[in-house]
Short mmCIF file of C-alpha atoms in Angstrom, two decimals:
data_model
loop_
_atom_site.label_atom_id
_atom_site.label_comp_id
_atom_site.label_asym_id
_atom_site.label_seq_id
_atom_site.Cartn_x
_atom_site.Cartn_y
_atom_site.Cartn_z
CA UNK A 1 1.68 16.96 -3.02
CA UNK A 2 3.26 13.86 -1.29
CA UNK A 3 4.38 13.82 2.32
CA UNK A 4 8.14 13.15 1.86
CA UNK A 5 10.84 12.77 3.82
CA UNK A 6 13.95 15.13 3.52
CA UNK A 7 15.94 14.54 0.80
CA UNK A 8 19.14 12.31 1.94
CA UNK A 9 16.77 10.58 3.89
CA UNK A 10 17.56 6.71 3.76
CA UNK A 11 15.85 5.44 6.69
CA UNK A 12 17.81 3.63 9.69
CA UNK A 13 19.21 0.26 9.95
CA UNK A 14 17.18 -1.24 12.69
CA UNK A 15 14.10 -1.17 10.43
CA UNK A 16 12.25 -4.01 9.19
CA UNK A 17 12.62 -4.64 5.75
CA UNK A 18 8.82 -3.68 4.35
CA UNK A 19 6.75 -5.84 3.07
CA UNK A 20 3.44 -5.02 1.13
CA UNK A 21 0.11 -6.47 2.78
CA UNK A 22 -2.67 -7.20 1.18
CA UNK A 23 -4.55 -4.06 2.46
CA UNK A 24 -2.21 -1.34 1.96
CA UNK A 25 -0.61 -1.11 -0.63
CA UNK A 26 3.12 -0.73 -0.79
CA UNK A 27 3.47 -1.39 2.36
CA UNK A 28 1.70 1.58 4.06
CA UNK A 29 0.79 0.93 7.63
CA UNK A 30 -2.46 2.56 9.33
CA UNK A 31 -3.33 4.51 12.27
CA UNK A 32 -3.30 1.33 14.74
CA UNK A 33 0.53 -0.10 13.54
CA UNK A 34 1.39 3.33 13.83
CA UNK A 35 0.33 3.58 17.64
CA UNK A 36 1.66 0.10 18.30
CA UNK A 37 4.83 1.01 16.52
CA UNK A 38 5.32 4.07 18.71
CA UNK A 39 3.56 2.68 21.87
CA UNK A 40 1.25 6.03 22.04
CA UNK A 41 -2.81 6.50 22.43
CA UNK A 42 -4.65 6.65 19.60
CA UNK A 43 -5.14 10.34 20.48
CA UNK A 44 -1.60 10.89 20.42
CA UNK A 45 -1.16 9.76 16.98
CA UNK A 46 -3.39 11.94 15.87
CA UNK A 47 -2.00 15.13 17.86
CA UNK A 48 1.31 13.83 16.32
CA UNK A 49 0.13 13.97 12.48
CA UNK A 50 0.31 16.57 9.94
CA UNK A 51 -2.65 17.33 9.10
CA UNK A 52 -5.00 20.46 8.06
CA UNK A 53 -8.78 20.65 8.19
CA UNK A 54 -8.27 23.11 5.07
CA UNK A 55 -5.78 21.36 3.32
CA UNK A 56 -5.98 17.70 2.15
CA UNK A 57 -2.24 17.11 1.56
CA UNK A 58 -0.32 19.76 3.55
CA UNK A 59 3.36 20.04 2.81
CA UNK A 60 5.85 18.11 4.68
CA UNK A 61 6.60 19.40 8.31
CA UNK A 62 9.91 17.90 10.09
CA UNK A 63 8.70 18.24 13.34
CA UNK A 64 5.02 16.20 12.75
CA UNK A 65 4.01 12.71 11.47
CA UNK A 66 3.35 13.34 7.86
CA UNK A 67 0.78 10.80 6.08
CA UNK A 68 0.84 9.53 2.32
CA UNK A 69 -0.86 11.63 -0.03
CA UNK A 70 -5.27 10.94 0.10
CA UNK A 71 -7.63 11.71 -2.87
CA UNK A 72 -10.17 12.32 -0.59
CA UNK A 73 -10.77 13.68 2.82
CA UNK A 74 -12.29 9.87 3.80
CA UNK A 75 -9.46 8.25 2.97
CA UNK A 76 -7.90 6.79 6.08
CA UNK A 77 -4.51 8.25 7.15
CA UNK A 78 -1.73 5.58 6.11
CA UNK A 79 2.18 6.76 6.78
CA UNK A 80 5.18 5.08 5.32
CA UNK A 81 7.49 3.17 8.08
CA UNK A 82 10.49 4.91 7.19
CA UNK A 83 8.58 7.94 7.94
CA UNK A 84 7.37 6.65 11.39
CA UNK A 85 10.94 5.77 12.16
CA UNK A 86 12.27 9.09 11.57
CA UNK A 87 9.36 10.61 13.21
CA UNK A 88 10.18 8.40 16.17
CA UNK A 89 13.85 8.83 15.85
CA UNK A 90 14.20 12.55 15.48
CA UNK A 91 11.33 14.10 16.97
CA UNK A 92 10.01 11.48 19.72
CA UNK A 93 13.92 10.77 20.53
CA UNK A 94 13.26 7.02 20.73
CA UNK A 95 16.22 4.89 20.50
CA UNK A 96 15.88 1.59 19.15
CA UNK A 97 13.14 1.73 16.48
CA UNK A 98 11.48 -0.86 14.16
CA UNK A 99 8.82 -0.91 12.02
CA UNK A 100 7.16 -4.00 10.74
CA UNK A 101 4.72 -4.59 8.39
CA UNK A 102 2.85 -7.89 8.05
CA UNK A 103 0.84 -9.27 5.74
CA UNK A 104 -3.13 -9.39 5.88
CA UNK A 105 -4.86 -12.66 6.39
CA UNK A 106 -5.80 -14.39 3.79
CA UNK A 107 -9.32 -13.62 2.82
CA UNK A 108 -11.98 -15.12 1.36
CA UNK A 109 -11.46 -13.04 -1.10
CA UNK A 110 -8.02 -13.77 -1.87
CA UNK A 111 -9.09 -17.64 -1.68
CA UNK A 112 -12.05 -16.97 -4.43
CA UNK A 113 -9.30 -15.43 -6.73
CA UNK A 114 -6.91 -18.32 -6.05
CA UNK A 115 -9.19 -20.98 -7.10
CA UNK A 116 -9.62 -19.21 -10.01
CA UNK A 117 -6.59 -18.41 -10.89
CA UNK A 118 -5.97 -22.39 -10.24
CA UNK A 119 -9.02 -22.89 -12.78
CA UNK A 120 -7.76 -20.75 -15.19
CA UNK A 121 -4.26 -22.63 -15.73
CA UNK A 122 -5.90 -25.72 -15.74
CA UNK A 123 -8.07 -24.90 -18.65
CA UNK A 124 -4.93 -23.01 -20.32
CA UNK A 125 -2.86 -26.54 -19.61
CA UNK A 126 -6.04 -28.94 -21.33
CA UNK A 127 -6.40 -26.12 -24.28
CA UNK A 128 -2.28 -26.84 -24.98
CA UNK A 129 -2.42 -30.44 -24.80
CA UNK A 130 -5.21 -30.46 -27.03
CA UNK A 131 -3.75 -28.87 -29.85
CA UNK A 132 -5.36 -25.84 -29.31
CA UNK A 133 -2.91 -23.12 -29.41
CA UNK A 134 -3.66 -20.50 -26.65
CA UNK A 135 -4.79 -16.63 -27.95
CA UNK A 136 -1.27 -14.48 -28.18
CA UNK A 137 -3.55 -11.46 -29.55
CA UNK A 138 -7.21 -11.56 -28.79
CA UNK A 139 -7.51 -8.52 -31.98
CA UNK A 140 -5.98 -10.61 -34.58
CA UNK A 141 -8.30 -13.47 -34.04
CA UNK A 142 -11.21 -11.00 -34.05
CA UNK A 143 -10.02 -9.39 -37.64
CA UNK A 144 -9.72 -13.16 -38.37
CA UNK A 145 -13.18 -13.96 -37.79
CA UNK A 146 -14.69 -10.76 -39.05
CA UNK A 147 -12.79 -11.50 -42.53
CA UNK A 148 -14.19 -14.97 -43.11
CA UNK A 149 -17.94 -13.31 -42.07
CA UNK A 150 -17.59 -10.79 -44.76
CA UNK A 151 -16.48 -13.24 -47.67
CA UNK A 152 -19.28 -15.04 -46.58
#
């Protein structure tokens, strides 16, 4: 089951807009934007969150933090902003609340797949101006090839 807010729940107007980073996906902040977010310890955070030592993905609980839904019991706890807002709105009474999300910095990762994504269109861009014409459907080539074996 996934931690959701209320229904009618729209969030508040002096949230960020949310942007997805690189590391969580959607936009999902972790444990250490949530305690910057709220200025709390660490230990707080966790006192604050819904969780259950028997249950992976308790239901949703208006008066606790309530986390994304996890696969497994490793899985680190990520939240939602609009859920730390209304946490922080409604249950922490803070006033003026806003959650941003930034994104990651760029890896080396995300630098290896950019260079080869560069790579890639440059090949694609000498293939067209070449003449060759670029593979719409990879399986009609292959039925292509396998025909011309077999009247071999």
């Amino acid at each position: 089951m996934v931690a959701m807010p209320p229904a009618g729940y729209a969030g508040t107007e002096s949230e960020a807009p949310v942007t997805p980073s690189g590391e969580s996906a959607e936009g999902l902040i972790g444990i250490d934007e949530v305690q910057r977010a709220l200025n709390r310890s660490r230990a707080s955070v966790y006192r604050y969150t819904n969780t259950d030592p028997r249950n992976l993905n308790p239901p949703f609980n208006p008066r606790k933090l309530n986390p994304e839904y996890r696969s497994d019991q490793k899985d680190p706890l990520m939240f939602h902003p609009n859920e730390v807002a209304r946490f922080a709105r409604d249950v922490l009474r803070i006033k003026e609340v806003t959650v941003e999300v930034l994104n990651s910095p760029y890896s080396a990762t995300q630098q290896l797949l950019s260079t080869i994504l560069d790579e890639l269109r440059e090949i694609r861009g000498l293939l067209a101006s070449s003449g060759v014409e670029p593979a719409a459907d990879l399986s009609a080539r292959l039925s292509a090839s396998e025909r011309k074996r077999s009247a071999a």
